[in-house]
Short mmCIF file of C-alpha atoms in Angstrom, two decimals:
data_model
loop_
_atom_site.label_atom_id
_atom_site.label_comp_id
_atom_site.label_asym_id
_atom_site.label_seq_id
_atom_site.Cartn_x
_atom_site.Cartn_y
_atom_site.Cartn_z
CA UNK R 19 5.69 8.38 5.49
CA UNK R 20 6.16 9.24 8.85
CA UNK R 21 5.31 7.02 12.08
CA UNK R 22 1.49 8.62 12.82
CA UNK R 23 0.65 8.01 9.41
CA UNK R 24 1.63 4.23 9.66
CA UNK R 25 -0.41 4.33 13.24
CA UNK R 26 -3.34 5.93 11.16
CA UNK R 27 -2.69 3.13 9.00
CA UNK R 28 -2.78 0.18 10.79
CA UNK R 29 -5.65 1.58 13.09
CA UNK R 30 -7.57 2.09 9.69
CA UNK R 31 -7.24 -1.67 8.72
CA UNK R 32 -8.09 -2.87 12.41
CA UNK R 33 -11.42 -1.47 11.71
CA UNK R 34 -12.19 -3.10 8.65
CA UNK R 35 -10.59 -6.43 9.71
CA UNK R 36 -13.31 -6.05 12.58
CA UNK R 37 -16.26 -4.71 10.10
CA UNK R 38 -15.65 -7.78 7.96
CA UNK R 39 -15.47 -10.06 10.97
CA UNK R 40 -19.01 -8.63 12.13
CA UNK R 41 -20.80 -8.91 9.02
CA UNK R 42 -19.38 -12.59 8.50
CA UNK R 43 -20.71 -13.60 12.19
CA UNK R 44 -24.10 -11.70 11.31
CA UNK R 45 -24.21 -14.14 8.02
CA UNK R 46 -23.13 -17.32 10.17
CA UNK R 47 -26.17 -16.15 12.87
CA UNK R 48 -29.04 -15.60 9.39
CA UNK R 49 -27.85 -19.41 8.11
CA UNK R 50 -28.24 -20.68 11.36
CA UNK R 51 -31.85 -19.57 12.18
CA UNK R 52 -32.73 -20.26 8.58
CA UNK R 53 -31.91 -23.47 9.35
CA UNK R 54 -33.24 -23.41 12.50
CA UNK R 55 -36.53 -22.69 10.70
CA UNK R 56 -36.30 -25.28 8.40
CA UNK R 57 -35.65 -28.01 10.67
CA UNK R 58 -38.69 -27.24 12.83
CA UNK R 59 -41.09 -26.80 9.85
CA UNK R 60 -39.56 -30.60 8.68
CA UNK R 61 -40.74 -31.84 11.81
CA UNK R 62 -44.61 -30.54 11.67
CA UNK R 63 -44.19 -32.06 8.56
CA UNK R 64 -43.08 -35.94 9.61
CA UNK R 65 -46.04 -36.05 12.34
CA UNK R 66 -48.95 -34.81 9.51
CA UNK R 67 -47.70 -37.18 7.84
CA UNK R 68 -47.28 -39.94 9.93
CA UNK R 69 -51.48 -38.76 11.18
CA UNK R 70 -51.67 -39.37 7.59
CA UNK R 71 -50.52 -42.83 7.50
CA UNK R 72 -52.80 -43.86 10.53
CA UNK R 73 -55.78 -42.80 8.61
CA UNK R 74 -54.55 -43.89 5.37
CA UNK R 75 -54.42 -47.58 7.51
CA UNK R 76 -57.59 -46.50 8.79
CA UNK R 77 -59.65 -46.18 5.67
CA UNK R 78 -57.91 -49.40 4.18
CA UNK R 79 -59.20 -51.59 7.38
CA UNK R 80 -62.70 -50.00 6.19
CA UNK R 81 -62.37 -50.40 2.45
CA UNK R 82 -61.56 -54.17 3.41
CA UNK R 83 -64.68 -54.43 5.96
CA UNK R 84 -67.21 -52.77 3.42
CA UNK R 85 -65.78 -54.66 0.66
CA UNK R 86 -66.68 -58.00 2.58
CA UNK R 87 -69.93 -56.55 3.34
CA UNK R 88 -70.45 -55.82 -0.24
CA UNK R 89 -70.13 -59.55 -0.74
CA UNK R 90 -72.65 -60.61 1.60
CA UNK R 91 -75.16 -58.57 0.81
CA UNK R 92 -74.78 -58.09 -3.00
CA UNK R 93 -78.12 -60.25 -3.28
CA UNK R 94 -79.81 -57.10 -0.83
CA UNK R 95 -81.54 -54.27 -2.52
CA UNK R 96 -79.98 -50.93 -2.27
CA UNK R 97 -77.14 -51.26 -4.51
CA UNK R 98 -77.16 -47.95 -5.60
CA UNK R 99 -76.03 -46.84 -1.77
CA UNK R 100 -73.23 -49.24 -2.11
CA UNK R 101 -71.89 -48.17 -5.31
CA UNK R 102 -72.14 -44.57 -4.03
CA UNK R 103 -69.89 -45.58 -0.65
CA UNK R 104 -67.22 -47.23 -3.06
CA UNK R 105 -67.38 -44.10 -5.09
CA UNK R 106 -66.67 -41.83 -2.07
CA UNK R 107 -64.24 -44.75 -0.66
CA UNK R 108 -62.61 -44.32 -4.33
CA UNK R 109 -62.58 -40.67 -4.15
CA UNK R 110 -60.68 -40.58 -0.46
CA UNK R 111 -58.24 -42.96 -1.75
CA UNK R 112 -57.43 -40.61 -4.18
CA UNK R 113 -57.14 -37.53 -2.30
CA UNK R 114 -55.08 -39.66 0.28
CA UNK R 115 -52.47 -40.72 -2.81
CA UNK R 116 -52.20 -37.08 -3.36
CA UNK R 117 -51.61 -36.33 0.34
CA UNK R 118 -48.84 -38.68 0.12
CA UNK R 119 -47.19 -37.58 -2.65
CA UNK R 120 -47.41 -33.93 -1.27
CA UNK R 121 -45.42 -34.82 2.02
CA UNK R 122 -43.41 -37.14 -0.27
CA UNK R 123 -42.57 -33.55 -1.85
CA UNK R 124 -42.14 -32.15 1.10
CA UNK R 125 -39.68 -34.80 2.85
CA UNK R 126 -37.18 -34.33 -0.65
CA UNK R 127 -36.97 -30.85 -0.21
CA UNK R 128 -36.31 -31.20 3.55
CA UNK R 129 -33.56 -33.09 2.32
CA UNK R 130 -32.07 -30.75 -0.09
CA UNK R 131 -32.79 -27.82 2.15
CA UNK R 132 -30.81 -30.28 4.88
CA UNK R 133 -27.60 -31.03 2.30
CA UNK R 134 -27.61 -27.21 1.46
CA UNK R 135 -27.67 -26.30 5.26
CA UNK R 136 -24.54 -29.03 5.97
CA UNK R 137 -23.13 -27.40 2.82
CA UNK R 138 -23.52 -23.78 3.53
CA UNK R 139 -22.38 -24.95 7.15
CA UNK R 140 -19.12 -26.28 5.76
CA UNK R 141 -18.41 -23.01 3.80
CA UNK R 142 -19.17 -20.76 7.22
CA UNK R 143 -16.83 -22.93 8.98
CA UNK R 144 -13.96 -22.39 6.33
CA UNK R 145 -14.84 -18.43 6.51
CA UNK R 146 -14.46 -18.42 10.20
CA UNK R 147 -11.22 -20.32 9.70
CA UNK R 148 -9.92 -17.58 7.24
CA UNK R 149 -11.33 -14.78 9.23
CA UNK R 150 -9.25 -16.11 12.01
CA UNK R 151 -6.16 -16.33 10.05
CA UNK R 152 -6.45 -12.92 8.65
CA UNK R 153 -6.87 -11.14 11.92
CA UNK R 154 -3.48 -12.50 12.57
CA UNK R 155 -1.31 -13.15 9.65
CA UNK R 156 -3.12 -10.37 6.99
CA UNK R 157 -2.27 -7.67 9.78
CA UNK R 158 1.15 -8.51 10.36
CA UNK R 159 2.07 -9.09 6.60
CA UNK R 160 0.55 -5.07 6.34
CA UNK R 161 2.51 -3.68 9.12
CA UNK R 162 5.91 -5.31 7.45
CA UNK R 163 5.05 -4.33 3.95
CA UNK R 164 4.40 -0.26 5.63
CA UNK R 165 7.64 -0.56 7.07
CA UNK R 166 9.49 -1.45 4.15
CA UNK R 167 7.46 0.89 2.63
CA UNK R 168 8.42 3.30 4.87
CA UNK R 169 12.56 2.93 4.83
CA UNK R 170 12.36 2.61 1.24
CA UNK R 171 10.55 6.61 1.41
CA UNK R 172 13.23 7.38 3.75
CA UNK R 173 16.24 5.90 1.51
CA UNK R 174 15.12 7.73 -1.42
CA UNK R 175 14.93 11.03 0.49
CA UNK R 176 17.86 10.96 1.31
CA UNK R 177 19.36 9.66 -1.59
CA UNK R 178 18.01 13.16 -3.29
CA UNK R 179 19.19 15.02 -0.43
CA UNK R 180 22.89 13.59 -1.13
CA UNK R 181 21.89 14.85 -4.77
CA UNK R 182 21.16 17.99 -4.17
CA UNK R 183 24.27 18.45 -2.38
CA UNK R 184 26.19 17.31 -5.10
CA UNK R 185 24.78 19.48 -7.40
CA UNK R 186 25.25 22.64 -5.12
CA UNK R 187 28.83 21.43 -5.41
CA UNK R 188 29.27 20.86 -9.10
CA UNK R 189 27.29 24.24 -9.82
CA UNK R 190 30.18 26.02 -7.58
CA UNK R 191 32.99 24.77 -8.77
CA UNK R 192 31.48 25.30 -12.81
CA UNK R 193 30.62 28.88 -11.59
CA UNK R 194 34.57 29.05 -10.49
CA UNK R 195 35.62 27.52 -14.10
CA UNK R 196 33.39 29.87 -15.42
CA UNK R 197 34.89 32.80 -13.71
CA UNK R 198 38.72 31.46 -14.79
CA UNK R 199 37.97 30.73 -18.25
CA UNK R 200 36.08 34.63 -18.68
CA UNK R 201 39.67 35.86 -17.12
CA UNK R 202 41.47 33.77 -19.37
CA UNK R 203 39.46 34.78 -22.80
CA UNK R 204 40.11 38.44 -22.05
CA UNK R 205 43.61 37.97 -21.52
CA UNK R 206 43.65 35.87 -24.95
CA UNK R 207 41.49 38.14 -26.52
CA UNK R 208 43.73 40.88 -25.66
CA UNK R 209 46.99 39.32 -26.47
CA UNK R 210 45.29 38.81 -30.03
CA UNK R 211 44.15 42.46 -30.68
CA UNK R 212 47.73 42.53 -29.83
CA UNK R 213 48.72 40.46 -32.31
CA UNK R 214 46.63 41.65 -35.08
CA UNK R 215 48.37 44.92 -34.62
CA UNK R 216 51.78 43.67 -34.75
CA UNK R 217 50.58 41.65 -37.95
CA UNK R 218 49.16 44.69 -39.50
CA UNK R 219 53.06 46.31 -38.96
CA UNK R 220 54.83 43.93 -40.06
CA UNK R 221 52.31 43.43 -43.30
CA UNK R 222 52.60 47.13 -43.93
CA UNK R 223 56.62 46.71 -44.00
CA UNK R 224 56.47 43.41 -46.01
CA UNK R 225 53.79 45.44 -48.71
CA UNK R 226 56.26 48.46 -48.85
CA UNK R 227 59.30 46.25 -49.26
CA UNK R 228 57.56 44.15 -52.05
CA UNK R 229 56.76 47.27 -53.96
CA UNK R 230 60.08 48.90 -53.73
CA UNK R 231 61.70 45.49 -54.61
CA UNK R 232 62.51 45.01 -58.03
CA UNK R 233 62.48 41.80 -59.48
CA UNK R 234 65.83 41.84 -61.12
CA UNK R 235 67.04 43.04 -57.17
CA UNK R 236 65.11 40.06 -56.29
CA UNK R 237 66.88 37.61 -58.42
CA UNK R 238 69.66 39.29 -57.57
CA UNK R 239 69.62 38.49 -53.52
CA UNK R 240 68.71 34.87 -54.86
CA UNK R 241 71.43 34.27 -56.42
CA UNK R 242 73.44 35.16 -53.83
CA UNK R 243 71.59 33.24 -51.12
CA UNK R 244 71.69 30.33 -53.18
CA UNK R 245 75.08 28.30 -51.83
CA UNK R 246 75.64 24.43 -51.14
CA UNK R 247 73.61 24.67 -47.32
CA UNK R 248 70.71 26.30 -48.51
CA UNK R 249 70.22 24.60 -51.81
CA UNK R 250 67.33 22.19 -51.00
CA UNK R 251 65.21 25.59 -49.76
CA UNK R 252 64.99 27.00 -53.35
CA UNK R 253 63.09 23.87 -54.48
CA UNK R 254 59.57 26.22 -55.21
CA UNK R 255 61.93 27.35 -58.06
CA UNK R 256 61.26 24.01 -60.26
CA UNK R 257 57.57 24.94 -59.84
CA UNK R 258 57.89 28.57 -60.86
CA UNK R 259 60.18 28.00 -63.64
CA UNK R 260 57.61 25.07 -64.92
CA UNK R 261 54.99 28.01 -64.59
CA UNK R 262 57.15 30.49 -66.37
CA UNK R 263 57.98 28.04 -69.12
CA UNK R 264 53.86 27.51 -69.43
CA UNK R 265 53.16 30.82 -69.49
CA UNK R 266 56.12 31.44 -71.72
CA UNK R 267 54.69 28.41 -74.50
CA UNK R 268 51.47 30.15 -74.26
CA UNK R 269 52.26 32.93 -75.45
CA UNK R 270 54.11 32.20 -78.11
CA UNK R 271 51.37 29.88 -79.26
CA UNK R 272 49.09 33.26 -79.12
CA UNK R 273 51.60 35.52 -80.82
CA UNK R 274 51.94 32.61 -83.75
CA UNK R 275 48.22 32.59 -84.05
CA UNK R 276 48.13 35.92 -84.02
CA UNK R 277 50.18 36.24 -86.70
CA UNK R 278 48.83 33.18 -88.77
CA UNK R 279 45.59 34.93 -88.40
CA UNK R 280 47.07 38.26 -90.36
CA UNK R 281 48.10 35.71 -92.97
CA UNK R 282 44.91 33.88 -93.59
CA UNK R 283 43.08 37.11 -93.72
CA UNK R 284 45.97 37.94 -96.37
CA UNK R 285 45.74 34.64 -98.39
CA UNK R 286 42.39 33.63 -98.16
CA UNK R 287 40.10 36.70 -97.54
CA UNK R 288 37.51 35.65 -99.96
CA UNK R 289 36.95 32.45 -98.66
CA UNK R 290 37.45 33.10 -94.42
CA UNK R 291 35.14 36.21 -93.60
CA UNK R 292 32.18 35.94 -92.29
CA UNK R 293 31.43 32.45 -92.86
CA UNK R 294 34.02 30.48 -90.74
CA UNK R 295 34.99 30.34 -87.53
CA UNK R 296 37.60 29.06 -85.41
CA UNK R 297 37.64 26.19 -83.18
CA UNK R 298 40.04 23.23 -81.36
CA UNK R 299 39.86 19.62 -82.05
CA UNK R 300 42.46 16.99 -83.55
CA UNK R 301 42.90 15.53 -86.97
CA UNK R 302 42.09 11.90 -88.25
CA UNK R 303 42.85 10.06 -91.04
CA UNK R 304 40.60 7.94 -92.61
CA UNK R 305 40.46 5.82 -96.49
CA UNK R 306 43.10 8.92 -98.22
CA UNK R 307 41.22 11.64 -96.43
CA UNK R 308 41.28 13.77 -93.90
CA UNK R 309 38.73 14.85 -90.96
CA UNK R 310 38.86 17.60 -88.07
CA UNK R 311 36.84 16.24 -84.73
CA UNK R 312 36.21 19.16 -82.81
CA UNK R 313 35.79 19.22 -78.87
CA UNK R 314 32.10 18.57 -79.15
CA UNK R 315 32.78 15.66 -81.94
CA UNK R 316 31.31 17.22 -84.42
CA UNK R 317 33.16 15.91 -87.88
CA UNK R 318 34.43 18.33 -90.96
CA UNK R 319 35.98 17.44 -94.16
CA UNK R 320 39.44 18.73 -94.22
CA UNK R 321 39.74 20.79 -97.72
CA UNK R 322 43.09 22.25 -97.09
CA UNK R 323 45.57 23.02 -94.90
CA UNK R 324 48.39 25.31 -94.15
CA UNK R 325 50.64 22.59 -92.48
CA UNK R 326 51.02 19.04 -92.94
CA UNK R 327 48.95 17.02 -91.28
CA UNK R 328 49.33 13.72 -89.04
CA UNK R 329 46.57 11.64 -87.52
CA UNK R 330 45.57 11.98 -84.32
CA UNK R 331 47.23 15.26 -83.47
CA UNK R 332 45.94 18.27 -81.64
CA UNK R 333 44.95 21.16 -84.25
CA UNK R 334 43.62 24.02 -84.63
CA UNK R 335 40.89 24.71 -87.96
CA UNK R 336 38.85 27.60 -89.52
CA UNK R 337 35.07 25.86 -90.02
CA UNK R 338 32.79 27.17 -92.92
CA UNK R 339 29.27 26.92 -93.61
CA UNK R 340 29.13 24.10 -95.98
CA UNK R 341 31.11 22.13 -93.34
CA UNK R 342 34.67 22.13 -94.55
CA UNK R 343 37.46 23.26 -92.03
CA UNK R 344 40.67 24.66 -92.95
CA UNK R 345 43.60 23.73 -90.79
CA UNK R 346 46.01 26.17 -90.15
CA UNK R 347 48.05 24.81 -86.90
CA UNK R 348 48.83 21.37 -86.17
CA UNK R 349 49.94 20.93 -82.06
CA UNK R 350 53.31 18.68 -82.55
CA UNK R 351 54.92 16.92 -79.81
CA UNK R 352 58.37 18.83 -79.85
CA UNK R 353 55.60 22.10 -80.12
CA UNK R 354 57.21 23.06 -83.14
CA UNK R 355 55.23 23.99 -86.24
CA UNK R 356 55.70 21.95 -88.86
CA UNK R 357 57.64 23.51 -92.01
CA UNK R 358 55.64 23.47 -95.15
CA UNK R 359 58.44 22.75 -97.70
CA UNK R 360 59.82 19.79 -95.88
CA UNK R 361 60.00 17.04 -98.25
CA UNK R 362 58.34 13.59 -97.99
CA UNK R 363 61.19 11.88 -96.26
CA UNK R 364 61.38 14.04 -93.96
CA UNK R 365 58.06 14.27 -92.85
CA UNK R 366 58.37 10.13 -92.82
CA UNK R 367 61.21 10.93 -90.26
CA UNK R 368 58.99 13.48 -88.35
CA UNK R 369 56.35 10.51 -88.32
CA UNK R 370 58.95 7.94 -87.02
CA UNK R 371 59.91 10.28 -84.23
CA UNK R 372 56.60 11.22 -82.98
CA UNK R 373 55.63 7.48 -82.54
CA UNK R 374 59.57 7.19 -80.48
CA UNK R 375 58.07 10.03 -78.60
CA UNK R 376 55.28 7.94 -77.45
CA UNK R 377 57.19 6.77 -74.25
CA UNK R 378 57.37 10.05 -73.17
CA UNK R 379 56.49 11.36 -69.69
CA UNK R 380 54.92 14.80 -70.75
CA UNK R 381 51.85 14.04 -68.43
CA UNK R 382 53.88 14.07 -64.80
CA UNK R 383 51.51 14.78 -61.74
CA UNK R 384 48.60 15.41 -63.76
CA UNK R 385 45.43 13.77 -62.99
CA UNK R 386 43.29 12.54 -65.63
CA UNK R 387 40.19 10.34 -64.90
CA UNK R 388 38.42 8.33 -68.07
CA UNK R 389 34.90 7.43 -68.30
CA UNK R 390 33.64 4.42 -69.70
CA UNK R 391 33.26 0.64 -69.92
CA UNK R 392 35.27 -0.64 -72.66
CA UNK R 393 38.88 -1.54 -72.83
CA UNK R 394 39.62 0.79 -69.84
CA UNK R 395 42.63 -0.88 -68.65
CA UNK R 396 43.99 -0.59 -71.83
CA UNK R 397 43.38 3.04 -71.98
CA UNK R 398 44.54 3.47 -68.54
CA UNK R 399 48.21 1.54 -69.18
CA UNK R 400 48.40 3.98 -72.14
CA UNK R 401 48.07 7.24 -70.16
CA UNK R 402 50.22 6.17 -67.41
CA UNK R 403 52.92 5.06 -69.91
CA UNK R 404 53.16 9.20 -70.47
CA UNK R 405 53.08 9.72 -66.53
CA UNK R 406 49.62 10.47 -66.18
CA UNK R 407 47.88 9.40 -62.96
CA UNK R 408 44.69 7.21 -64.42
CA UNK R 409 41.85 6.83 -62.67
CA UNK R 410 38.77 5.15 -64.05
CA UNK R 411 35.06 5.16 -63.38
CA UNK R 412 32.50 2.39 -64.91
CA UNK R 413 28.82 3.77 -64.98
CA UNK R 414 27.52 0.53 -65.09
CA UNK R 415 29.17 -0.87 -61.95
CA UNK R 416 30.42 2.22 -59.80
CA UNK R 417 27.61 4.21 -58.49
CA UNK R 418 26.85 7.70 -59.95
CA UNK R 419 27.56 9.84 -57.02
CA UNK R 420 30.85 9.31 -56.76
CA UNK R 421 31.55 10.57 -60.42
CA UNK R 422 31.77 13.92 -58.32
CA UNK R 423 34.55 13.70 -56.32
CA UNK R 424 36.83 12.10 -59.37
CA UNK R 425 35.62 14.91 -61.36
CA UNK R 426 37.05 17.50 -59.00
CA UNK R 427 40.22 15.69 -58.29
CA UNK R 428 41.06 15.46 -62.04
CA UNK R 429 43.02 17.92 -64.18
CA UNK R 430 41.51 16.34 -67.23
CA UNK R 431 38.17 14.60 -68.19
CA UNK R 432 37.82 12.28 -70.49
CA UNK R 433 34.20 10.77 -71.57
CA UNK R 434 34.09 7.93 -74.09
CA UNK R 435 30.25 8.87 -74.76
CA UNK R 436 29.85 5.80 -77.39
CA UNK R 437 29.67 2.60 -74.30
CA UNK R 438 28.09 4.79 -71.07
CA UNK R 439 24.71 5.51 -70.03
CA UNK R 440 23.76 8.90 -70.87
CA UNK R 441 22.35 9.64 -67.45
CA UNK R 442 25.57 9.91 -66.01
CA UNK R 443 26.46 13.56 -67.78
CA UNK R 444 24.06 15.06 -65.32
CA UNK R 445 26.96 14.40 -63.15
CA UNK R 446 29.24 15.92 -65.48
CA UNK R 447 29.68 19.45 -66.53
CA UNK R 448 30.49 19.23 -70.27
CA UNK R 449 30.83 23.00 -70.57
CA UNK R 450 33.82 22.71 -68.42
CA UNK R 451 37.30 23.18 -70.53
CA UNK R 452 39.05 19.62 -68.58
CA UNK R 453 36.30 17.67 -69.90
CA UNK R 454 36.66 15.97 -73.57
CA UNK R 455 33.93 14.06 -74.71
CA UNK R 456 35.14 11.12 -77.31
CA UNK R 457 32.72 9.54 -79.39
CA UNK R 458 34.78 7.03 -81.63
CA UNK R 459 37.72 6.21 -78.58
CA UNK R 460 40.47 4.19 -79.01
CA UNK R 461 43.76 3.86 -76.94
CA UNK R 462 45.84 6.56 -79.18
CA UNK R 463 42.76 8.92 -79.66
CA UNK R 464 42.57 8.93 -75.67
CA UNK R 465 46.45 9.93 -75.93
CA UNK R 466 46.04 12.21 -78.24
CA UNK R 467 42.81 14.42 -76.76
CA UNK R 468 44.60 14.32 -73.05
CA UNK R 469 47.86 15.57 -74.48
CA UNK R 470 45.71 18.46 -76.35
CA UNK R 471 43.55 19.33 -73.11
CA UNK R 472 46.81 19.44 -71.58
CA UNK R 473 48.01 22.29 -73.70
CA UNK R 474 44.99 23.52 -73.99
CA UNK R 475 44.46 23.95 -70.38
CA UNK R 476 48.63 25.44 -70.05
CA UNK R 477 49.18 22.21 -67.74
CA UNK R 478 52.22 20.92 -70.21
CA UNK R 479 54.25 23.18 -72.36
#
């Protein structure tokens, strides 16, 4: 706001300090006369009425004289005059009363009309004595509020002027940055087309040598790299041997089902054609007889076999129609098939040594997560007895979402489907080969379907 605007301003409210001021005189002057008025209409008043008190005293002095002569002469004729004059006499005092009681009238509201003249008096007096004070005090308080008014304007303008500066500043000196980091990106960018060619080179060299390596060359220079210094640099072997061992167990597995496969078309070609098939599961023992569970645990009456048979191994079965299954490879700890002329002592030994071989670590850094909510721990001290690292999930007290992430951290799955809810297999890809569903669980059936997904799976030899 600048200083002919505040002038403006203050000139502005002089005039209607001064308009306000007029009117309230004007009002003050209207009350006045009013009352004015009223005071000399009160007085015509008082004198009628005091005229009317003379001749009210008047007509009583008569009334009294023409009631005495209405004594003396009540023996005279002419009564009916008399009774006419008191009639009239009667009929003045009447209209006299009402006179009276008119000015009577008149003399309250003089009064009131006299209190509301003090009163409205009073209440000019008190708006002369404000008027006064706000032609000094109102104007003043104005003209200090304007100037604050005014500096506080002037601070904020050049508060945003400061701003503005600033700004200009920062915008500059980003524009600069700007500029140094565009110089900076070409420089990188070319340095990495750079880079990408080199790569390319020395990729092209690595590819060539890698082709015209052989591998028994490449063993070759390994052996004689490998000295006392540079021993700890070779430890990827362990892995790759592990690997090649795998690999190795895996296919001799497939070559020995190959060839079983030749024989049971051999020896039982009438009774495995078209009407069996093969499938995975373990073996259990139950009252003198034998079952197969397969993965899905679905259970068939063991007719025959081509090997003995102990519970709770791994095994592999031909199923038929009328839901019989042939077993023709049992899955033995030592992975050894099991020779069919081996006498009953024996096989009591081989029985002996595969519950020694329980303490075994043949599960080392594999994951294996259980599901359930039943004797857990149990299960869990079992499996890491064999080196397995357990971990567990309870439906009914760990939420379902995080089913997912165990899932995909574990090598193996196992689901004991007889104490969870249900829902939770929409979590849970049973088509996938690491999960094993268990219906009937129990701490050596848990052992025993792990150690089978492990081979199954080529995670253990």
């Amino acid at each position: 706001m600048t200083e002919n605007e505040f002038e403006k301003n203050v000139n502005k409210n002089k005039e209607i300090q001064k308009r306000k001021k007029d009117l309230l005189l004007k009002k003050v002057k209207e009350v006045q006369l009013a009352a004015k008025q009223e005071t000399n209409q009160s007085v015509d008043y008082k004198k009628e009425y005091e005229q009317l008190l003379i001749n009210y005293t008047k007509l009583k002095k008569e009334h009294r004289s023409l009631k005495n002569k209405k004594d003396k002469s009540r023996a005279i004729s002419g009564k009916e005059n008399e009774i006419n004059e008191i009639v009239k006499l009667k009929n003045t005092i009447k209209s006299l009363k009402l006179t009276i009681y008119k000015q009577s009238k008149l003399l309250e509201d003089f009064k009131n009309k006299s209190l509301l003249f003090e009163n409205e008096k009073i209440e000019n007096q008190k708006l002369s004595n404000e008027l006064k004070r706000l032609s000094s005090s109102q104007l003043l308080h104005e003209k200090e509020s304007l100037v604050v008014q005014l500096e506080t304007e002037q601070a904020k303008t050049d508060r945003l002027k400061e701003i503005i500066d600033g700004n200009e500043t920062y915008r500059k000196t980003q524009e600069k940055k700007y500029n140094r980091q565009m110089g900076e990106f070409g420089r990188l960018k070319f340095k990495s087309r750079q880079m990408e060619e080199e790569l390319k080179k020395k990729s092209q060299i690595v590819d060539n040598l890698y082709n015209s390596i052989s591998l028994a060359k490449l063993f070759s220079l390994l052996d004689e790299r490998l000295v006392y210094k540079s021993v700890f640099s070779f430890y990827p072997l362990n892995k790759l041997y592990t690997k090649y061992l795998r690999i190795r167990h895996l296919a001799e597995i497939q070559e020995k089902e190959e060839r079983e496969k030749r024989i049971q078309q051999i020896s039982h070609q009438n009774k495995i054609a078209d009407s069996s098939y093969k499938d995975y599961g373990f073996i259990v023992k139950e009252e003198d007889q034998w079952y197969f569970y397969d993965l899905n645990n679905n259970v068939y009456l063991v007719t025959s076999s081509k090997t003995k048979l102990i519970p709770d191994l791994p095994a592999s079965a031909a199923i038929y129609e009328d839901g019989t299954a042939y077993v023709f490879y049992v899955y033995y700890d030592s992975y050894e098939e099991n020779d069919n002329n081996t006498d009953n002592k024996n096989h009591e030994k081989k029985d002996d040594a595969i519950e020694k071989k329980e303490g075994l670590k043949f599960g080392e850094d594999l994951n294996i997560l259980v599901v359930g909510s039943r004797n857990i721990s149990e299960y869990s001290h079992r499996l890491e007895s064999h080196g397995f690292n357990v971990e567990t999930h309870n439906p009914f007290e760990e939420s379902y979402h995080l089913i997912e992430g165990k899932v995909r951290r574990s090598d193996i799955v196992i689901v004991c489907t007889s104490h969870i809810d249900h829902s939770i297999m929409d979590f849970i890809d049973k088509d996938d080969q690491k999960v094993e569903l268990i219906e009937k669980d129990s701490s050596k059936k848990i052992l025993v379907r792990a150690r089978y997904a492990a081979i199954k799976l080529g995670l253990i030899e």
